[in-house]
CSV table of C-alpha atoms in Angstrom, one decimal:
chain,number,residue,atom,x,y,z
A,1,MET,CA,16.4,23.7,-13.9
A,2,LEU,CA,18.1,26.9,-13.0
A,3,GLY,CA,21.5,27.4,-14.9
A,4,LEU,CA,24.8,27.5,-12.8
A,5,GLU,CA,24.9,31.3,-13.4
A,6,ASN,CA,21.3,31.7,-12.0
A,7,LYS,CA,22.0,29.2,-9.1
A,8,LEU,CA,20.1,30.3,-5.8
A,9,LYS,CA,22.1,31.3,-2.9
A,10,LEU,CA,20.5,29.6,0.1
A,11,TYR,CA,21.0,29.8,3.9
A,12,GLY,CA,21.7,26.2,4.9
A,13,PHE,CA,20.5,23.2,3.2
A,14,ASN,CA,18.0,23.0,0.6
A,15,ASN,CA,15.0,21.3,2.3
A,16,LEU,CA,12.6,20.9,-0.7
A,17,THR,CA,11.3,17.6,-1.3
A,18,LYS,CA,10.4,16.8,-4.9
A,19,THR,CA,8.6,13.7,-5.8
A,20,LEU,CA,7.8,12.2,-9.3
A,21,SER,CA,5.3,9.6,-9.6
A,22,PHE,CA,5.5,7.7,-13.0
A,23,ASN,CA,2.8,5.3,-14.0
A,24,ILE,CA,2.7,3.4,-17.3
A,25,TYR,CA,0.4,0.7,-18.9
A,26,ASP,CA,1.5,-1.8,-21.5
A,27,ILE,CA,-1.4,-3.4,-23.4
A,28,CYS,CA,-1.5,-6.8,-25.2
A,29,TYR,CA,-4.1,-8.8,-27.3
A,30,ALA,CA,-3.7,-12.8,-26.4
A,31,ARG,CA,-6.4,-14.8,-27.9
A,32,SER,CA,-6.7,-17.4,-25.2
A,33,GLU,CA,-6.1,-17.8,-21.6
A,34,ARG,CA,-3.1,-20.1,-22.4
A,35,ALA,CA,-1.8,-17.2,-24.3
A,36,GLN,CA,-2.7,-14.6,-21.7
A,37,LYS,CA,-0.7,-16.7,-19.0
A,38,ASP,CA,2.2,-16.9,-21.3
A,39,TYR,CA,2.2,-13.2,-22.0
A,40,VAL,CA,2.2,-12.4,-18.2
A,41,ALA,CA,5.1,-14.8,-17.7
A,42,TYR,CA,7.0,-13.4,-20.6
A,43,ILE,CA,6.5,-9.7,-19.5
A,44,ASP,CA,7.2,-10.8,-15.7
A,45,GLU,CA,10.6,-12.2,-16.8
A,46,GLN,CA,11.5,-9.2,-19.3
A,47,TYR,CA,10.9,-6.8,-16.3
A,48,ASN,CA,12.1,-8.8,-13.3
A,49,SER,CA,13.7,-7.2,-10.3
A,50,GLU,CA,17.2,-7.2,-11.7
A,51,ARG,CA,16.4,-5.5,-14.9
A,52,LEU,CA,14.2,-2.9,-12.8
A,53,THR,CA,17.1,-2.3,-10.5
A,54,ASN,CA,19.3,-1.6,-13.4
A,55,ILE,CA,16.7,0.9,-14.6
A,56,LEU,CA,16.8,2.7,-11.3
A,57,TYR,CA,20.5,2.6,-11.3
A,58,ASP,CA,20.5,4.6,-14.5
A,59,VAL,CA,17.9,7.1,-13.0
A,60,THR,CA,20.3,7.5,-9.9
A,61,GLU,CA,23.0,8.4,-12.3
A,62,ILE,CA,21.0,10.7,-14.4
A,63,ILE,CA,19.7,12.9,-11.6
A,64,GLY,CA,23.1,13.0,-10.0
A,65,ALA,CA,22.4,10.9,-6.9
A,66,HIS,CA,24.3,8.2,-5.2
A,67,VAL,CA,23.2,4.7,-4.2
A,68,LEU,CA,23.1,3.9,-0.4
A,69,ASN,CA,20.9,0.9,-0.1
A,70,VAL,CA,19.0,-1.5,-2.4
A,71,SER,CA,16.2,-3.8,-1.6
A,72,LYS,CA,14.7,-6.0,-4.4
A,73,GLN,CA,12.1,-8.8,-4.7
A,74,ASP,CA,10.5,-10.9,-7.3
A,75,TYR,CA,6.9,-12.3,-6.5
A,76,ASP,CA,5.1,-15.4,-7.1
A,77,PRO,CA,3.2,-15.8,-9.3
A,78,GLN,CA,4.3,-12.5,-10.9
A,79,GLY,CA,5.4,-8.9,-10.2
A,80,ALA,CA,8.5,-7.4,-8.8
A,81,SER,CA,9.6,-4.5,-6.6
A,82,VAL,CA,12.8,-2.5,-6.1
A,83,ASN,CA,13.5,0.2,-3.5
A,84,ILE,CA,16.8,2.2,-3.7
A,85,LEU,CA,17.9,4.7,-0.9
A,86,ILE,CA,19.8,7.6,-2.5
A,87,SER,CA,21.9,10.5,-1.4
A,88,GLU,CA,22.4,13.8,-3.1
A,89,ASN,CA,26.1,13.8,-2.4
A,90,ASN,CA,28.6,10.9,-2.3
A,91,LEU,CA,29.0,10.0,1.4
A,92,PRO,CA,32.4,8.6,2.8
A,93,VAL,CA,32.1,4.8,3.3
A,94,GLU,CA,32.6,5.3,7.1
A,95,ASP,CA,29.5,7.8,7.5
A,96,ILE,CA,27.3,5.1,5.7
A,97,ASP,CA,25.0,3.0,8.2
A,98,PRO,CA,26.4,-0.6,8.4
A,99,SER,CA,22.8,-1.7,7.2
A,100,CYS,CA,23.2,-0.3,3.9
A,101,ASN,CA,24.5,-2.4,0.9
A,102,ARG,CA,25.6,0.6,-1.3
A,103,GLY,CA,24.1,-1.5,-4.2
A,104,GLU,CA,26.4,-4.2,-4.0
A,105,LEU,CA,24.5,-7.2,-5.3
A,106,GLU,CA,26.8,-9.9,-4.0
A,107,MET,CA,26.0,-8.5,-0.5
A,108,LEU,CA,22.3,-8.9,-1.1
A,109,GLN,CA,22.8,-12.5,-2.3
A,110,ARG,CA,24.8,-13.1,1.1
A,111,ARG,CA,21.9,-12.1,3.2
A,112,ALA,CA,18.7,-14.3,4.2
A,113,MET,CA,16.7,-11.2,4.2
A,114,VAL,CA,17.1,-7.6,3.2
A,115,HIS,CA,15.1,-4.6,4.6
A,116,GLY,CA,15.0,-1.4,2.8
A,117,HIS,CA,14.3,1.8,4.7
A,118,LEU,CA,13.2,5.0,2.9
A,119,ASP,CA,14.3,8.6,3.7
A,120,LYS,CA,13.6,11.9,1.8
A,121,SER,CA,15.7,10.5,-1.1
A,122,HIS,CA,14.5,7.2,-2.5
A,123,LEU,CA,13.3,5.3,-5.7
A,124,THR,CA,10.8,2.6,-5.9
A,125,VAL,CA,9.3,0.5,-8.5
A,126,HIS,CA,6.5,-2.1,-8.5
A,127,THR,CA,5.1,-4.2,-11.4
A,128,TYR,CA,1.4,-5.3,-11.9
A,129,PRO,CA,1.0,-7.9,-14.7
A,130,GLU,CA,-2.9,-8.6,-15.0
A,131,TYR,CA,-5.3,-10.4,-17.5
A,132,HIS,CA,-8.9,-11.8,-16.9
A,133,PRO,CA,-9.9,-15.2,-18.7
A,134,GLU,CA,-13.1,-13.7,-20.2
A,135,ASN,CA,-11.1,-10.9,-21.8
A,136,SER,CA,-8.4,-11.4,-24.5
A,137,ILE,CA,-6.7,-8.2,-23.6
A,138,SER,CA,-3.8,-8.3,-20.9
A,139,THR,CA,-2.1,-5.3,-19.2
A,140,PHE,CA,1.2,-4.6,-17.6
A,141,ARG,CA,1.4,-1.8,-15.2
A,142,VAL,CA,4.7,-0.3,-13.9
A,143,ASP,CA,4.8,2.4,-10.9
A,144,ILE,CA,7.9,4.3,-10.3
A,145,ASP,CA,8.3,6.9,-7.4
A,146,ILE,CA,11.1,9.1,-7.2
A,147,SER,CA,11.5,11.2,-4.1
A,148,THR,CA,14.5,13.6,-3.7
A,149,CYS,CA,15.7,16.4,-1.4
A,150,GLY,CA,17.9,19.2,-2.2
A,151,GLU,CA,19.1,20.2,-5.8
A,152,VAL,CA,18.5,16.8,-7.1
A,153,SER,CA,15.6,16.9,-9.6
A,154,PRO,CA,13.7,13.7,-10.5
A,155,LEU,CA,12.3,15.4,-13.7
A,156,ASN,CA,15.6,15.0,-15.4
A,157,ALA,CA,15.0,11.2,-15.9
A,158,LEU,CA,11.5,11.4,-16.9
A,159,ASP,CA,12.3,10.9,-20.7
A,160,TYR,CA,14.6,8.1,-19.9
A,161,LEU,CA,11.9,6.4,-18.0
A,162,ILE,CA,9.4,6.6,-20.9
A,163,GLY,CA,12.0,5.1,-23.1
A,164,SER,CA,12.6,2.3,-20.8
A,165,PHE,CA,9.1,0.6,-21.3
A,166,ASP,CA,6.6,0.0,-24.0
A,167,SER,CA,4.1,2.8,-22.8
A,168,ASP,CA,0.6,2.9,-24.1
A,169,ILE,CA,-0.7,5.2,-21.5
A,170,ILE,CA,1.5,7.4,-19.1
A,171,THR,CA,0.3,9.1,-16.1
A,172,THR,CA,2.8,11.4,-14.3
A,173,ASP,CA,2.6,13.5,-11.1
A,174,TYR,CA,5.1,16.0,-10.0
A,175,ARG,CA,5.0,17.9,-6.6
A,176,VAL,CA,7.3,19.9,-4.5
A,177,ARG,CA,6.8,20.2,-0.8
A,178,GLY,CA,8.4,22.2,2.2
A,179,PHE,CA,10.5,25.4,1.8
A,180,THR,CA,14.1,26.4,1.9
A,181,ARG,CA,15.5,30.0,2.8
A,182,ASP,CA,17.6,32.3,0.8
A,183,MET,CA,20.5,34.3,2.4
A,184,HIS,CA,18.1,37.1,3.7
A,185,GLY,CA,15.6,34.5,5.3
A,186,LYS,CA,12.9,34.6,2.8
A,187,LYS,CA,11.0,31.3,2.3
A,188,LEU,CA,11.3,29.7,-1.1
A,189,PHE,CA,8.7,26.9,-2.0
A,190,MET,CA,10.1,26.2,-5.4
A,191,ASP,CA,13.6,26.5,-6.6
A,192,HIS,CA,13.1,26.0,-10.4
A,193,LYS,CA,10.6,27.1,-13.1
A,194,ILE,CA,8.2,24.7,-14.4
A,195,THR,CA,4.8,25.2,-16.3
A,196,SER,CA,4.2,21.6,-17.3
A,197,ILE,CA,5.8,18.1,-16.9
A,198,GLN,CA,5.8,18.1,-20.7
A,199,ASP,CA,8.7,20.5,-20.6
A,200,TYR,CA,10.7,17.8,-19.6
A,201,ILE,CA,9.8,15.2,-22.2
A,202,ASP,CA,11.4,15.0,-25.7
A,203,ASP,CA,9.6,16.6,-28.6
A,204,GLU,CA,9.8,13.4,-30.6
A,205,THR,CA,8.2,11.4,-27.6
A,206,LEU,CA,5.4,13.8,-27.2
A,207,GLU,CA,4.3,13.6,-31.0
A,208,ARG,CA,3.7,10.2,-30.4
A,209,TYR,CA,1.0,10.9,-27.6
A,210,ASP,CA,-2.2,12.8,-26.9
A,211,ALA,CA,-1.5,14.6,-23.8
A,212,ILE,CA,-3.3,16.5,-21.2
A,213,ASP,CA,-2.3,18.5,-18.2
A,214,VAL,CA,-4.2,19.1,-14.9
A,215,ASN,CA,-2.0,21.5,-12.8
A,216,VAL,CA,-2.4,23.2,-9.4
A,217,TYR,CA,0.3,25.9,-9.8
A,218,GLN,CA,-0.3,27.7,-6.5
A,219,SER,CA,0.1,24.3,-4.6
A,220,ASN,CA,3.2,23.2,-6.7
A,221,LEU,CA,1.1,20.1,-8.2
A,222,PHE,CA,1.6,19.1,-11.8
A,223,HIS,CA,-0.3,16.2,-13.4
A,224,THR,CA,0.0,15.0,-17.1
A,225,LYS,CA,-1.7,12.2,-18.7
A,226,MET,CA,-0.5,10.7,-22.1
A,227,LEU,CA,-2.2,8.3,-24.6
A,228,ILE,CA,-0.6,6.8,-27.6
A,229,LYS,CA,-1.7,8.1,-30.9
A,230,GLU,CA,-1.0,5.3,-33.5
A,231,ILE,CA,-1.7,1.5,-33.0
A,232,ASN,CA,0.4,-0.9,-35.2
A,233,LEU,CA,-1.5,-4.1,-34.4
A,234,GLN,CA,1.4,-6.5,-34.9
A,235,ASN,CA,2.9,-4.8,-32.0
A,236,TYR,CA,0.0,-5.7,-29.8
A,237,LEU,CA,-0.4,-9.4,-30.6
A,238,PHE,CA,1.2,-12.0,-28.6
A,239,ASN,CA,2.5,-15.1,-30.6
A,240,THR,CA,0.2,-14.2,-33.4
A,241,ASP,CA,0.9,-12.6,-36.9
A,242,ALA,CA,-1.6,-9.9,-37.8
A,243,TYR,CA,-1.8,-11.4,-41.5
A,244,GLU,CA,-3.1,-14.6,-40.1
A,245,LEU,CA,-6.2,-12.7,-39.2
A,246,SER,CA,-8.9,-11.4,-41.5
A,247,PRO,CA,-9.4,-7.7,-42.1
A,248,ARG,CA,-12.5,-8.0,-40.1
A,249,GLU,CA,-10.8,-9.5,-37.2
A,250,ARG,CA,-7.9,-7.0,-37.4
A,251,LEU,CA,-10.3,-4.2,-37.1
A,252,ALA,CA,-12.2,-5.6,-34.5
A,253,ILE,CA,-9.1,-6.3,-32.4
A,254,SER,CA,-7.7,-2.7,-33.1
A,255,GLU,CA,-11.1,-1.2,-31.9
A,256,ARG,CA,-10.9,-3.5,-28.6
A,257,LEU,CA,-7.4,-2.4,-27.9
A,258,ARG,CA,-8.3,1.2,-28.4
A,259,ARG,CA,-11.3,1.1,-26.2
A,260,GLU,CA,-9.2,-0.6,-23.5
A,261,MET,CA,-6.7,2.2,-23.7
A,262,ILE,CA,-9.2,5.0,-23.6
A,263,GLU,CA,-10.9,3.5,-20.5
A,264,ILE,CA,-7.6,3.3,-18.6
A,265,PHE,CA,-6.5,6.8,-19.7
A,266,SER,CA,-9.8,8.3,-18.6
A,267,GLY,CA,-10.3,6.0,-15.5
A,268,THR,CA,-13.7,5.3,-16.4
A,269,ASN,CA,-15.8,2.5,-17.5
A,270,ILE,CA,-17.0,4.1,-20.8
A,271,TYR,CA,-17.9,1.2,-23.0
């Protein structure tokens, strides 16, 4: 982002809308259908709506925004969603719509139903645990969308988001829409320099992934995909010790995991 000494002088409000879509996959090998169901139940509990809400609270703080309203829900049989409406500036309480709960969870618990409304500035997260009984590999997908307006940039929270999940595959999209004007009336379609989403990811994190960019600079569209480089088999086995398996089994499972990751990363049924 531009430093304070280089801060743009604008005429009126910064109308640019910046949206970051963050998508991750966590892969696991569970040998039986029972183990797969147990894994889905475990991951569903680990990433329930309460924990996801806390992650989004942290994101809100990182990007310098303020919570206006929170809506969260756990689903049966699995999955969770959280929506947070945010503002760039801390609004006086008397200016906040009475329907907003300002993130006070006690207020959420007192209501029979909470309806979240979206504005130009919001954060949403949805989870998708998944398995198939004929395949020993289970997946857990998380989708997070951060849409902001004004000077608030969602890119500042990207590295924190990556560290908040066990991410084997990461797909990130960033786009800027609208325009604002400088003091002379000239339209500005971007208010900060960016060549790649990777510029906002820590170097140590990037070393663990193979990454590719597909960017459309003239349209302010940026796309980055990342695939984990190394597979430590024990980290992918659910309720199983790797040393209980023969070397041939360990090799076969590692190959299946890698194939699954490559297909998800490429979005194609390759094998």
